[in-house]
Coordinates of C-alpha atoms in Angstrom, one line a residue:
M1 CA 44.7 44.8 131.5
T2 CA 43.1 42.2 129.3
T3 CA 41.0 39.6 131.0
L4 CA 39.4 36.4 129.9
T5 CA 36.1 34.9 130.9
E6 CA 35.4 31.2 131.6
N7 CA 33.9 30.8 128.2
D8 CA 37.0 32.4 126.6
R9 CA 39.3 30.0 128.4
K10 CA 37.2 26.9 127.3
L11 CA 37.3 28.1 123.7
A12 CA 41.1 28.6 123.8
E13 CA 41.5 25.1 125.2
T14 CA 39.5 23.7 122.3
L15 CA 41.5 25.6 119.8
K16 CA 44.7 24.4 121.4
S17 CA 43.6 20.8 121.1
L18 CA 43.3 21.4 117.3
S19 CA 46.9 22.6 116.8
I20 CA 49.1 20.7 114.4
E21 CA 51.7 18.5 116.1
P22 CA 55.0 17.9 114.4
L23 CA 55.2 14.6 112.6
T24 CA 57.2 11.8 114.1
A25 CA 59.7 9.7 112.1
Q26 CA 57.3 6.8 111.8
Q27 CA 54.4 8.9 110.6
K28 CA 53.9 9.6 106.9
P29 CA 52.5 13.0 105.8
R30 CA 48.9 12.9 104.8
R31 CA 48.8 15.9 102.6
K32 CA 45.1 15.7 101.9
T33 CA 44.1 16.3 105.6
L34 CA 46.1 19.4 106.1
P35 CA 43.7 21.8 104.2
W36 CA 40.8 20.5 106.4
I37 CA 42.7 21.1 109.6
F38 CA 43.8 24.6 108.6
G39 CA 40.2 25.4 107.6
V40 CA 38.9 24.4 111.1
A41 CA 41.6 26.4 112.8
I42 CA 40.9 29.5 110.8
T43 CA 37.1 29.1 111.4
A44 CA 37.7 28.7 115.1
A45 CA 39.9 31.8 115.2
V46 CA 37.3 33.9 113.5
G47 CA 34.7 32.6 116.0
L48 CA 36.9 33.5 118.9
G49 CA 37.3 37.0 117.6
V50 CA 33.5 37.4 117.3
A51 CA 33.0 36.0 120.8
L52 CA 35.5 38.4 122.3
V53 CA 33.9 41.3 120.6
S54 CA 30.5 40.2 121.8
T55 CA 31.6 40.0 125.4
G56 CA 33.2 43.4 125.3
H57 CA 36.7 42.1 125.7
W58 CA 39.4 42.6 123.1
V59 CA 42.5 40.6 122.6
D60 CA 45.3 41.9 120.4
L61 CA 45.9 38.9 118.2
Q62 CA 48.8 40.6 116.6
S63 CA 50.7 40.4 119.9
P64 CA 52.9 37.3 120.2
L65 CA 52.2 37.1 124.0
D66 CA 48.5 37.0 123.5
L67 CA 48.7 34.4 120.8
E68 CA 50.8 32.3 123.0
R69 CA 48.3 32.7 125.9
L70 CA 45.5 31.5 123.6
F71 CA 47.2 28.6 121.7
G72 CA 50.2 27.7 123.7
E73 CA 53.8 27.8 122.5
F74 CA 54.1 27.2 118.7
E75 CA 56.6 24.7 117.4
P76 CA 58.1 24.9 113.9
A77 CA 56.6 22.5 111.4
A78 CA 58.8 19.7 110.1
A79 CA 60.4 20.5 106.7
T80 CA 58.6 18.7 103.9
P81 CA 61.1 16.7 101.8
M82 CA 61.4 17.4 98.1
S83 CA 59.4 15.0 96.0
Q84 CA 61.2 12.5 93.9
T85 CA 59.4 13.8 90.8
Q86 CA 60.7 17.3 91.4
K87 CA 64.3 16.0 91.8
V88 CA 64.1 14.1 88.6
S89 CA 62.7 17.1 86.7
D90 CA 65.5 19.4 88.0
T91 CA 68.1 16.8 87.0
L92 CA 66.9 16.7 83.4
V93 CA 67.0 20.4 83.1
D94 CA 70.4 20.9 84.6
N95 CA 72.0 17.8 83.0
P96 CA 70.2 17.0 79.8
S97 CA 70.9 13.6 78.4
P98 CA 73.1 13.6 75.2
A99 CA 70.4 11.5 73.6
R100 CA 68.0 14.5 73.9
I101 CA 70.4 16.7 71.9
A102 CA 70.5 15.0 68.5
A103 CA 71.9 16.4 65.4
R104 CA 69.3 18.1 63.2
E105 CA 68.9 18.1 59.4
I106 CA 67.6 21.1 57.5
T107 CA 66.3 20.5 54.0
G108 CA 65.4 22.8 51.2
S109 CA 65.4 23.1 47.4
G110 CA 67.0 25.5 44.9
F111 CA 68.9 25.9 41.7
V112 CA 72.4 25.9 40.4
I113 CA 73.5 29.5 39.9
A114 CA 76.5 31.1 38.1
P115 CA 77.3 34.2 40.1
R116 CA 79.6 35.5 37.3
S117 CA 77.3 35.9 34.3
T118 CA 76.9 38.8 31.9
S119 CA 75.0 39.9 28.8
V120 CA 77.3 41.1 26.1
F121 CA 76.2 44.2 24.2
S122 CA 77.7 46.4 21.5
K123 CA 78.7 49.8 22.8
Y124 CA 78.0 51.4 19.5
E125 CA 75.4 50.7 16.8
G126 CA 76.4 48.8 13.7
A127 CA 76.0 45.7 11.6
I128 CA 77.6 42.4 12.6
H129 CA 80.5 41.8 10.3
S130 CA 81.6 38.5 11.8
L131 CA 80.5 36.2 14.7
N132 CA 83.3 34.1 15.9
V133 CA 81.6 31.9 18.5
E134 CA 78.7 29.5 18.9
V135 CA 76.5 28.4 21.8
G136 CA 78.5 26.1 24.1
D137 CA 81.9 27.4 23.1
Q138 CA 84.5 27.9 25.9
V139 CA 86.3 31.3 25.5
E140 CA 89.2 32.9 27.2
A141 CA 89.3 36.5 28.6
G142 CA 90.0 38.9 25.8
Q143 CA 89.1 36.5 23.0
V144 CA 87.3 38.1 20.0
L145 CA 83.6 37.2 20.1
A146 CA 82.3 39.4 17.2
I147 CA 83.2 42.3 15.0
I148 CA 80.8 45.2 14.2
D149 CA 81.0 47.1 11.0
A150 CA 80.5 50.8 11.4
P151 CA 82.1 52.9 8.6
E152 CA 81.3 56.2 10.2
A153 CA 83.5 55.2 13.2
Q154 CA 86.4 54.6 10.8
F155 CA 85.8 58.0 9.2
A156 CA 85.7 59.7 12.5
L157 CA 89.0 58.2 13.4
E158 CA 90.7 59.3 10.2
K159 CA 89.4 62.8 10.6
A160 CA 90.7 63.0 14.1
K161 CA 94.1 61.9 13.0
L162 CA 94.2 64.6 10.3
Q163 CA 93.3 67.2 12.8
K164 CA 96.0 66.0 15.0
T165 CA 98.5 66.4 12.2
S166 CA 97.4 69.9 11.5
A167 CA 97.7 70.8 15.2
D168 CA 101.3 69.4 15.2
L169 CA 102.3 71.6 12.2
A170 CA 100.7 74.7 13.8
L171 CA 102.6 74.1 16.9
K172 CA 105.9 73.8 15.0
A173 CA 105.2 77.1 13.3
R174 CA 104.4 78.8 16.6
E175 CA 107.6 77.4 18.2
I176 CA 109.7 78.9 15.3
A177 CA 107.9 82.2 15.7
L178 CA 108.6 82.2 19.3
V179 CA 112.3 81.6 18.8
Q180 CA 112.5 84.5 16.4
A181 CA 110.6 86.8 18.7
I182 CA 113.0 86.0 21.6
A183 CA 116.0 86.7 19.4
T184 CA 114.5 90.1 18.2
Y185 CA 113.7 91.1 21.8
N186 CA 117.2 90.3 23.1
R187 CA 118.8 92.2 20.2
N188 CA 116.6 95.3 20.7
K189 CA 117.2 95.2 24.4
I190 CA 121.0 95.5 23.9
L191 CA 120.5 98.3 21.3
A192 CA 118.1 100.1 23.6
Q193 CA 120.7 100.1 26.4
R194 CA 123.2 101.7 23.9
S195 CA 120.5 104.2 22.8
A196 CA 120.8 102.8 19.3
I197 CA 117.0 102.3 18.8
S198 CA 114.1 104.2 20.0
R199 CA 112.2 103.3 23.2
S200 CA 109.1 102.5 21.1
A201 CA 111.0 100.0 18.9
F202 CA 112.2 98.2 22.0
E203 CA 108.7 98.0 23.5
Q204 CA 107.3 96.7 20.2
A205 CA 109.9 93.9 20.3
E206 CA 108.9 93.0 23.8
T207 CA 105.2 92.9 22.9
N208 CA 105.9 90.6 19.9
W209 CA 107.9 88.3 22.2
K210 CA 105.1 87.9 24.8
S211 CA 102.5 87.4 22.0
A212 CA 104.6 84.6 20.5
I213 CA 104.7 82.9 23.9
N214 CA 100.9 83.0 24.1
L215 CA 100.4 81.7 20.6
E216 CA 102.9 78.8 21.2
Q217 CA 101.0 77.8 24.3
Q218 CA 97.7 77.9 22.5
A219 CA 99.1 75.7 19.8
R220 CA 100.1 73.2 22.4
Q221 CA 96.6 73.1 23.8
D222 CA 95.3 72.5 20.2
V223 CA 97.6 69.5 19.9
L224 CA 96.3 68.1 23.2
S225 CA 92.7 68.5 22.1
A226 CA 93.5 66.8 18.8
E227 CA 95.1 63.9 20.7
L228 CA 92.0 63.5 22.8
A229 CA 89.8 63.4 19.7
V230 CA 92.0 60.7 18.2
E231 CA 91.7 58.6 21.5
I232 CA 87.9 58.9 21.5
A233 CA 87.6 57.9 17.8
Q234 CA 90.1 55.1 18.4
E235 CA 88.1 53.8 21.4
Q236 CA 84.9 53.7 19.3
V237 CA 86.7 51.7 16.6
D238 CA 88.2 49.4 19.2
E239 CA 84.8 48.8 20.8
L240 CA 83.5 47.5 17.4
T241 CA 85.6 44.4 18.1
I242 CA 83.7 42.7 20.9
R243 CA 85.9 40.7 23.3
A244 CA 85.1 38.3 26.2
P245 CA 85.3 40.2 29.5
F246 CA 86.3 37.0 31.3
A247 CA 86.7 33.3 30.6
G248 CA 83.5 31.3 30.4
T249 CA 81.0 29.6 28.3
V250 CA 78.7 31.1 25.6
T251 CA 75.2 30.1 26.7
Q252 CA 73.1 32.2 24.3
I253 CA 73.5 34.1 21.0
N254 CA 70.8 36.6 20.0
A255 CA 72.2 37.9 16.7
R256 CA 73.5 36.8 13.3
V257 CA 76.0 38.0 10.8
S258 CA 74.8 41.1 8.9
D259 CA 72.2 42.0 11.6
T260 CA 72.2 45.6 12.8
I261 CA 72.4 45.8 16.5
L262 CA 71.7 48.8 18.7
A263 CA 74.1 50.5 21.0
R264 CA 74.0 49.6 24.7
V265 CA 72.5 52.9 25.7
D266 CA 69.6 52.4 23.2
S267 CA 68.8 48.8 24.2
V268 CA 65.8 48.5 26.5
R269 CA 65.6 44.7 26.9
E270 CA 68.1 42.0 27.8
S271 CA 67.0 40.1 24.7
Q272 CA 68.6 42.8 22.6
N273 CA 72.0 41.7 23.7
L274 CA 74.5 40.1 21.4
L275 CA 75.2 37.0 23.5
V276 CA 75.4 35.7 27.1
L277 CA 78.6 34.6 28.7
V278 CA 78.7 32.5 31.9
D279 CA 81.6 31.5 34.1
T280 CA 80.8 27.9 34.7
S281 CA 83.9 27.2 36.7
S282 CA 82.4 28.9 39.8
L283 CA 78.9 27.6 40.2
V284 CA 77.0 27.8 43.5
I285 CA 73.5 26.7 44.7
D286 CA 70.9 29.2 45.8
A287 CA 68.3 27.4 47.9
S288 CA 65.5 28.4 50.2
V289 CA 64.5 26.8 53.6
A290 CA 61.7 27.5 56.0
E291 CA 62.5 30.5 58.2
K292 CA 61.7 28.6 61.4
A293 CA 64.7 26.4 60.7
I294 CA 67.4 29.0 60.4
S295 CA 68.1 29.7 64.1
P296 CA 70.9 27.1 64.4
L297 CA 72.3 27.9 61.0
Q298 CA 75.7 29.5 60.7
P299 CA 78.0 30.1 57.7
G300 CA 80.3 27.1 57.4
A301 CA 77.6 24.5 58.0
T302 CA 78.1 21.5 55.7
G303 CA 75.8 19.0 54.1
E304 CA 75.1 17.5 50.8
A305 CA 73.1 18.2 47.7
M306 CA 71.6 16.2 44.9
L307 CA 70.6 17.3 41.4
D308 CA 67.4 16.1 39.9
A309 CA 69.5 15.3 36.8
F310 CA 71.9 13.2 38.8
P311 CA 69.9 11.8 41.8
D312 CA 72.5 9.1 42.5
Q313 CA 75.5 11.4 42.7
P314 CA 75.3 13.5 45.9
F315 CA 78.1 16.0 46.6
E316 CA 79.3 18.2 49.4
I317 CA 78.0 21.7 50.0
T318 CA 79.0 24.5 52.5
L319 CA 76.9 27.4 53.6
Q320 CA 78.4 30.6 52.5
R321 CA 75.9 33.2 53.5
I322 CA 72.3 33.7 54.6
A323 CA 70.0 36.3 53.0
P324 CA 69.4 39.4 55.1
I325 CA 65.6 39.3 54.6
V326 CA 62.9 36.6 54.7
S327 CA 60.3 36.2 51.9
A328 CA 57.1 37.4 53.5
D329 CA 55.0 35.6 50.9
R330 CA 56.5 32.1 51.3
G331 CA 57.9 32.3 54.8
T332 CA 61.3 31.1 53.5
I333 CA 64.9 32.5 53.5
N334 CA 67.5 32.1 50.8
L335 CA 70.9 30.5 51.3
R336 CA 74.0 30.5 49.1
L337 CA 76.0 27.4 49.2
S338 CA 79.4 26.6 47.6
I339 CA 79.8 23.1 46.0
S340 CA 82.6 20.6 46.1
A341 CA 83.3 17.9 43.5
P342 CA 79.9 18.2 41.7
P343 CA 79.0 15.6 39.0
E344 CA 80.2 16.1 35.5
G345 CA 77.6 17.8 33.4
I346 CA 76.4 20.2 36.1
R347 CA 74.9 23.3 34.5
P348 CA 73.3 26.5 35.6
N349 CA 69.6 26.5 36.4
M350 CA 69.6 22.8 37.3
A351 CA 67.2 22.0 40.2
A352 CA 68.9 20.8 43.4
R353 CA 67.8 19.5 46.8
I354 CA 69.9 20.2 49.8
R355 CA 70.4 18.7 53.3
L356 CA 72.4 20.7 55.9
L357 CA 73.6 19.0 59.1
I358 CA 73.5 21.0 62.3
S359 CA 76.1 20.0 64.9
P360 CA 74.8 18.8 68.3
Q361 CA 76.2 21.9 70.1
N362 CA 74.2 24.1 67.8
A363 CA 71.1 21.9 67.8
Q364 CA 68.2 22.9 70.1
L365 CA 66.7 20.6 72.7
E366 CA 64.0 18.4 71.4
P367 CA 60.6 19.2 72.8

């Protein structure tokens, strides 16, 4: 059984007098004194353990009964009320003020772009016989832009047509021969049944009939080949007349009448084209913004743009799409924006400044 000496009892009474009493309603907490009191209590407890060991007595401080014997009955400490500062901080996080969520503006710069633009080449080599447009002309789809003179193409077409005529005549002859072979075979078949002709004469008539069928089919294939040759030669001649692939504006001409131009497959540079055609009815703006600004951006965001050429005429823009990659060199990302009611005189490659508005529900909290 655990026993306590007189010195142990005195030390226990001293420690009991240092225990923390619960605060009354009139008392205010003095938070700065609590660490000092806890330090004294811990030091006394360590001293008690040393004294007990030195006297040869051991008290199991992990036992609730022994602790109660040493320090008396413990009373729960009064709950510390939440500080007013903490309450205000939690309120701001849970219920942010509308004034803290303000609409943001994202700005950037770019250029007017014509997505539908093409360089017009000649499919076949030849000299320019006529050039029917000038820079700035508005053309319709299918309108003749230029005519290329290539006599060899015309010769190839005439040759193909003659071969087609010959194939047609050969087919007619084979068809007549086949009709005769069929008639001979049918007559000899009847005679052979009556034993009026020899067996070999009948077999010869049968062979001639089958050979006539094969020759007629071969003649039909020759006609089809001749027709294909005519189509190829005609396509080459048709391509010498260069037409507009779509309605647009001629923005550049790189050839003159009587110039010899290369075929498309032989051209190695864009400057070797005949002309450039741009659809100016569907212009857009390609702009770049800082990558850190794109988190709230979504297709459909609206804003306004201004052209350097018309700084006093802003117009509406709408975000169509965001580029899938970021420029590693500049730390920017490209946007494509449709335009609405732009100023008259807008042209491709004009410099533009954009300003996109981010709605409050998409805007982030201000720091």
